[in-house]
Tab-separated table of C-alpha atoms in Angstrom:
chain	number	residue	atom	x	y	z
A	1	MET	CA	169.439	41.548	-130.486
A	2	SER	CA	166.284	43.577	-130.251
A	3	ARG	CA	163.482	42.815	-132.647
A	4	LEU	CA	162.226	45.436	-135.000
A	5	ARG	CA	158.426	45.465	-135.195
A	6	VAL	CA	157.077	46.781	-138.461
A	7	SER	CA	153.424	47.673	-138.901
A	8	LEU	CA	152.120	48.167	-142.426
A	9	ASN	CA	148.890	49.931	-143.286
A	10	LEU	CA	147.937	48.069	-146.436
A	11	ARG	CA	145.175	50.519	-147.263
A	12	SER	CA	147.677	53.407	-147.234
A	13	LEU	CA	149.726	51.503	-149.831
A	14	GLY	CA	146.697	51.197	-152.061
A	15	TRP	CA	145.960	47.578	-151.117
A	16	VAL	CA	142.373	46.761	-150.214
A	17	MET	CA	141.344	43.370	-148.851
A	18	ALA	CA	138.873	41.728	-151.218
A	19	LYS	CA	135.384	41.250	-149.856
A	20	LYS	CA	134.416	37.658	-149.266
A	21	PRO	CA	132.086	36.486	-152.025
A	22	LEU	CA	128.359	36.237	-151.387
A	23	THR	CA	125.580	34.196	-152.920
A	24	ARG	CA	122.903	36.619	-154.094
A	25	ILE	CA	119.305	35.586	-154.772
A	26	VAL	CA	117.878	37.817	-157.495
A	27	MET	CA	114.836	38.240	-159.715
A	28	PRO	CA	114.358	40.169	-162.991
A	29	ILE	CA	111.758	42.933	-162.645
A	30	ASP	CA	110.953	45.678	-165.148
A	31	GLY	CA	114.148	45.113	-167.080
A	32	HIS	CA	116.390	45.238	-163.989
A	33	ILE	CA	117.882	42.533	-161.777
A	34	ARG	CA	116.542	42.966	-158.241
A	35	GLN	CA	118.209	41.445	-155.199
A	36	ILE	CA	116.020	39.693	-152.611
A	37	LEU	CA	118.505	37.876	-150.341
A	38	LYS	CA	122.242	37.507	-149.940
A	39	VAL	CA	124.031	34.626	-148.216
A	40	ARG	CA	127.417	34.788	-146.529
A	41	ASP	CA	128.923	31.313	-146.072
A	42	GLN	CA	131.500	30.982	-143.303
A	43	GLY	CA	131.342	27.211	-142.903
A	44	ASP	CA	129.646	26.438	-139.584
A	45	ASP	CA	128.227	29.965	-139.510
A	46	VAL	CA	125.917	31.039	-142.354
A	47	ARG	CA	124.200	34.408	-142.598
A	48	ILE	CA	121.124	35.048	-144.712
A	49	ILE	CA	120.675	38.794	-145.093
A	50	LEU	CA	117.306	40.077	-146.254
A	51	ILE	CA	117.086	43.090	-148.491
A	52	ALA	CA	114.504	44.395	-146.071
A	53	ALA	CA	111.653	46.828	-146.467
A	54	GLU	CA	112.736	50.385	-145.767
A	55	TYR	CA	110.604	50.931	-142.660
A	56	PHE	CA	109.405	48.839	-139.739
A	57	ASP	CA	105.618	49.023	-139.387
A	58	ASP	CA	104.772	47.412	-136.026
A	59	PRO	CA	103.914	49.672	-133.056
A	60	PRO	CA	105.462	51.308	-131.162
A	61	TYR	CA	108.296	51.448	-133.730
A	62	GLU	CA	106.265	52.079	-136.879
A	63	ASP	CA	107.950	54.239	-139.545
A	64	THR	CA	111.403	53.574	-138.041
A	65	ARG	CA	114.012	52.837	-140.691
A	66	ILE	CA	115.360	49.264	-140.835
A	67	LEU	CA	119.164	49.036	-140.911
A	68	GLU	CA	119.481	45.272	-141.353
A	69	GLN	CA	117.544	42.057	-140.951
A	70	ARG	CA	119.369	38.737	-141.047
A	71	TYR	CA	119.238	35.083	-140.052
A	72	SER	CA	122.300	33.194	-138.865
A	73	ILE	CA	122.644	29.401	-138.777
A	74	HIS	CA	125.227	27.736	-136.565
A	75	PRO	CA	125.730	24.649	-134.366
A	76	SER	CA	124.810	25.034	-130.712
A	77	LYS	CA	127.778	25.192	-128.343
A	78	GLN	CA	125.763	23.407	-125.658
A	79	ALA	CA	124.002	20.513	-127.402
A	80	ASP	CA	123.703	18.528	-130.595
A	81	PHE	CA	121.353	20.818	-132.494
A	82	ASN	CA	121.489	23.881	-134.722
A	83	GLU	CA	120.380	27.356	-133.803
A	84	VAL	CA	118.760	29.760	-136.251
A	85	LYS	CA	118.934	33.300	-134.927
A	86	GLN	CA	117.026	36.219	-136.422
A	87	THR	CA	118.305	39.756	-135.810
A	88	LEU	CA	116.475	42.963	-136.733
A	89	GLU	CA	118.302	46.282	-136.251
A	90	LEU	CA	116.451	49.617	-136.402
A	91	GLU	CA	117.884	53.072	-136.985
A	92	ASN	CA	116.801	54.237	-133.509
A	93	GLY	CA	119.157	51.671	-131.914
A	94	THR	CA	116.500	49.067	-131.115
A	95	THR	CA	117.494	45.454	-131.790
A	96	PHE	CA	115.118	42.451	-131.864
A	97	GLU	CA	116.390	38.878	-131.697
A	98	THR	CA	114.550	35.578	-131.976
A	99	SER	CA	116.007	32.084	-131.838
A	100	LEU	CA	114.994	28.705	-133.232
A	101	ARG	CA	116.583	25.458	-132.070
A	102	THR	CA	116.308	22.531	-134.454
A	103	LEU	CA	117.554	18.983	-134.934
A	104	GLY	CA	116.765	19.208	-138.660
A	105	PRO	CA	120.244	19.617	-140.233
A	106	LYS	CA	121.793	17.219	-137.697
A	107	THR	CA	119.381	14.461	-138.765
A	108	ASP	CA	119.395	15.226	-142.526
A	109	LYS	CA	115.904	16.714	-142.356
A	110	LEU	CA	114.633	20.095	-143.498
A	111	GLN	CA	114.039	23.075	-141.244
A	112	LEU	CA	111.923	26.010	-142.386
A	113	ILE	CA	113.740	29.270	-141.602
A	114	PHE	CA	111.174	31.798	-142.808
A	115	ILE	CA	108.314	32.560	-145.179
A	116	ARG	CA	108.514	35.930	-146.873
A	117	ALA	CA	106.045	37.739	-149.101
A	118	CYS	CA	108.282	40.404	-150.628
A	119	PRO	CA	107.458	44.097	-150.454
A	120	PRO	CA	107.355	45.932	-153.825
A	121	LEU	CA	110.795	45.416	-155.385
A	122	SER	CA	110.818	48.448	-157.682
A	123	ASN	CA	112.732	50.569	-155.130
A	124	ASP	CA	116.380	51.205	-156.018
A	125	ARG	CA	117.448	49.574	-152.727
A	126	TYR	CA	116.793	46.213	-154.418
A	127	LEU	CA	119.032	46.856	-157.442
A	128	LEU	CA	121.846	44.328	-157.738
A	129	ASN	CA	125.331	45.605	-156.892
A	130	ALA	CA	127.435	42.452	-157.004
A	131	ASN	CA	131.131	41.719	-156.627
A	132	ALA	CA	132.689	39.877	-159.576
A	133	ARG	CA	133.347	36.874	-157.295
A	134	ASP	CA	129.746	36.609	-156.083
A	135	THR	CA	127.484	33.732	-157.086
A	136	ILE	CA	124.182	34.829	-158.617
A	137	VAL	CA	121.085	32.620	-158.291
A	138	GLU	CA	118.286	33.991	-160.469
A	139	LEU	CA	114.654	33.126	-159.801
A	140	SER	CA	112.049	33.413	-162.545
A	141	TYR	CA	109.500	36.189	-162.244
A	142	CYS	CA	105.744	36.467	-162.586
A	143	ALA	CA	104.666	37.893	-165.940
A	144	ALA	CA	101.496	39.469	-164.494
A	145	PRO	CA	101.476	43.295	-164.253
A	146	ALA	CA	101.199	43.142	-160.450
A	147	CYS	CA	102.221	40.227	-158.259
A	148	THR	CA	104.029	39.504	-155.000
A	149	PRO	CA	106.926	37.005	-154.866
A	150	ILE	CA	106.628	34.694	-151.855
A	151	LEU	CA	109.528	32.541	-150.618
A	152	GLY	CA	109.952	29.649	-148.226
A	153	VAL	CA	113.615	29.172	-147.196
A	154	PHE	CA	114.719	25.830	-145.715
A	155	VAL	CA	118.051	24.560	-144.398
A	156	THR	CA	119.346	20.991	-144.244
A	157	SER	CA	122.664	19.146	-144.249
A	158	LEU	CA	124.602	18.370	-147.430
A	159	ASP	CA	123.318	14.789	-147.056
A	160	GLY	CA	119.719	15.974	-146.689
A	161	PRO	CA	117.065	16.399	-149.413
A	162	LYS	CA	117.901	18.417	-152.511
A	163	LYS	CA	114.337	19.621	-152.840
A	164	VAL	CA	110.977	19.850	-151.172
A	165	ALA	CA	108.559	17.217	-152.491
A	166	GLY	CA	107.180	18.424	-155.816
A	167	SER	CA	104.135	20.607	-156.285
A	168	THR	CA	102.645	22.533	-159.189
A	169	ARG	CA	101.982	25.419	-156.790
A	170	PHE	CA	105.607	26.502	-156.355
A	171	ARG	CA	109.063	26.330	-157.942
A	172	GLN	CA	112.327	25.723	-156.129
A	173	VAL	CA	116.105	25.949	-156.259
A	174	PHE	CA	118.805	24.617	-153.946
A	175	ILE	CA	122.167	26.120	-152.966
A	176	ASN	CA	125.020	23.994	-151.642
A	177	LEU	CA	127.178	25.776	-149.064
A	178	LYS	CA	130.267	24.513	-147.212
A	179	LYS	CA	128.335	22.778	-144.425
A	180	TYR	CA	124.655	23.246	-145.290
A	181	ARG	CA	122.177	23.174	-148.158
A	182	LEU	CA	119.563	25.894	-148.583
A	183	ILE	CA	116.352	25.218	-150.490
A	184	ILE	CA	114.198	28.101	-151.681
A	185	ALA	CA	110.600	27.285	-152.628
A	186	TYR	CA	108.880	30.220	-154.288
A	187	SER	CA	105.673	31.278	-155.952
A	188	PHE	CA	103.711	34.459	-156.642
A	189	LEU	CA	100.583	35.998	-155.197
A	190	PRO	CA	98.567	37.557	-158.050
A	191	PHE	CA	98.293	40.986	-156.429
A	192	SER	CA	100.460	43.664	-154.857
A	193	LEU	CA	99.349	45.460	-151.704
A	194	GLY	CA	102.303	47.817	-151.319
A	195	ARG	CA	103.758	45.908	-148.356
A	196	GLY	CA	105.361	42.580	-147.495
A	197	GLN	CA	105.003	39.965	-144.789
A	198	LEU	CA	107.600	37.896	-142.915
A	199	LEU	CA	106.838	34.824	-140.788
A	200	HIS	CA	109.226	32.582	-138.878
A	201	GLN	CA	109.174	30.084	-136.042
A	202	MET	CA	110.988	30.462	-132.746
A	203	THR	CA	111.648	28.291	-129.715
A	204	ASN	CA	112.898	31.180	-127.546
A	205	PRO	CA	111.156	34.422	-126.525
A	206	VAL	CA	111.844	37.669	-128.369
A	207	ARG	CA	114.885	39.447	-126.967
A	208	ILE	CA	114.972	43.253	-127.202
A	209	ASN	CA	118.211	45.251	-127.037
A	210	LYS	CA	120.132	42.146	-125.887
A	211	GLY	CA	118.238	42.126	-122.591
A	212	ASN	CA	117.532	39.085	-120.464
A	213	VAL	CA	114.475	36.969	-121.162
A	214	PRO	CA	112.447	35.394	-118.338
A	215	ASP	CA	112.571	31.860	-119.758
A	216	PRO	CA	115.572	31.052	-121.964
A	217	GLN	CA	113.734	28.310	-123.853
A	218	LEU	CA	110.047	28.002	-124.726
A	219	THR	CA	110.104	24.529	-126.259
A	220	ASN	CA	112.431	21.670	-127.037
A	221	PRO	CA	114.332	21.804	-130.348
A	222	LEU	CA	112.173	21.163	-133.406
A	223	LEU	CA	112.655	17.778	-135.077
A	224	GLY	CA	112.864	18.991	-138.658
A	225	LEU	CA	110.709	17.977	-141.637
A	226	THR	CA	110.743	15.284	-144.285
A	227	SER	CA	110.545	16.421	-147.896
A	228	LEU	CA	106.818	15.661	-147.993
A	229	GLU	CA	106.176	17.443	-144.689
A	230	ALA	CA	108.113	20.432	-146.008
A	231	ARG	CA	105.898	20.566	-149.101
A	232	ASN	CA	102.744	20.561	-146.997
A	233	LYS	CA	104.272	23.194	-144.702
A	234	THR	CA	105.120	25.381	-147.697
A	235	LEU	CA	101.652	25.178	-149.204
A	236	SER	CA	99.863	25.887	-145.920
A	237	ALA	CA	102.240	28.763	-145.089
A	238	PHE	CA	101.839	30.341	-148.538
A	239	GLU	CA	98.049	30.134	-148.265
A	240	ALA	CA	98.044	31.493	-144.696
A	241	THR	CA	100.299	34.403	-145.712
A	242	GLN	CA	98.062	35.238	-148.661
A	243	LYS	CA	94.971	35.168	-146.456
A	244	PHE	CA	96.623	37.308	-143.774
A	245	MET	CA	97.728	39.934	-146.286
A	246	LEU	CA	94.281	40.137	-147.861
A	247	GLN	CA	92.520	40.284	-144.512
A	248	SER	CA	94.767	43.197	-143.523
A	249	VAL	CA	93.240	45.286	-146.307
A	250	ALA	CA	89.812	43.661	-146.540
A	251	ASN	CA	88.029	46.641	-145.014
A	252	LYS	CA	89.399	48.868	-147.792
A	253	LEU	CA	87.963	46.731	-150.565
A	254	PRO	CA	84.624	47.420	-152.246
A	255	LYS	CA	81.895	45.644	-150.299
A	256	GLU	CA	81.106	43.167	-153.093
A	257	ALA	CA	84.760	42.145	-153.465
A	258	ARG	CA	85.252	41.907	-149.701
A	259	LEU	CA	82.229	39.669	-149.203
A	260	THR	CA	83.247	37.439	-152.126
A	261	LEU	CA	86.752	37.034	-150.709
A	262	GLU	CA	85.501	36.291	-147.212
A	263	LYS	CA	82.940	33.776	-148.464
A	264	ALA	CA	85.629	31.981	-150.517
A	265	GLY	CA	88.063	31.931	-147.626
A	266	PHE	CA	90.516	34.209	-149.476
A	267	ASP	CA	91.538	31.350	-151.792
A	268	LEU	CA	93.958	31.914	-154.677
A	269	TRP	CA	91.468	31.295	-157.465
A	270	THR	CA	88.978	33.858	-156.154
A	271	VAL	CA	91.773	36.410	-155.843
A	272	ASN	CA	92.573	35.880	-159.519
A	273	LYS	CA	88.957	36.502	-160.499
A	274	LEU	CA	88.862	39.673	-158.417
A	275	SER	CA	92.214	41.033	-159.620
A	276	LYS	CA	90.608	43.976	-161.416
A	277	LYS	CA	88.725	45.002	-158.293
A	278	LEU	CA	91.926	44.694	-156.302
A	279	GLY	CA	93.669	46.914	-158.827
A	280	LYS	CA	93.016	50.175	-156.983
A	281	PHE	CA	95.036	48.822	-154.036
A	282	GLN	CA	98.017	47.731	-156.144
A	283	ARG	CA	101.001	50.047	-155.678
């Protein structure tokens, strides 16, 4: 007897497969819930998708629209470590990839994935559009009229730390996934410069358009961080990001403000005192 093969197009029958739920990291701003990150948990493979700035600003691709920027976390197929891969896709077809190899989650330690000073979040691209099955994690927001949220995102195992060692300089939340735990340490820079900043580590060279790289590995896998080491890493990274962002616009500041900032080493307390003078650069 011959078999009868039947193929059904579920969409044509009005059936639509439900989207897999996401974990969305949000923040209330100006009376609206703004989305900063979204996490897709597929067990061994986790994707952290940034709600990216609209345009890339590094030459020679400045002013090219960003399609997507994401980090993926998965076990290495070749050795007993985890790989954190960053992918940036531009509208002109250019793709950048970086890779970080770490022993952190395998040894119940913390691994920093990235530090991000958010761009202005008032754009409609950051408005929350969630599925009913999604999990919403809401961060508190700075009450100042102009400030920049800054995040440090760590990954560890489910047996690893539930938080970075405490500090009065940042807040934190943790998210348990199927195979990993994410910890988000966050604070606020008391100014807005109309742009963001993203920093991450890598143990492999940048790969462009999936091309070959001359040396497949720059360093051995990172060892991961203890909770106390992660706190110190967070504080130093937040301060370095703040200083970098201010230095990038220092020449545009009034001379008195610029000299005061430079003399004080761009520290947080001096920035607070000079907030009115920085006001003309807040957008």
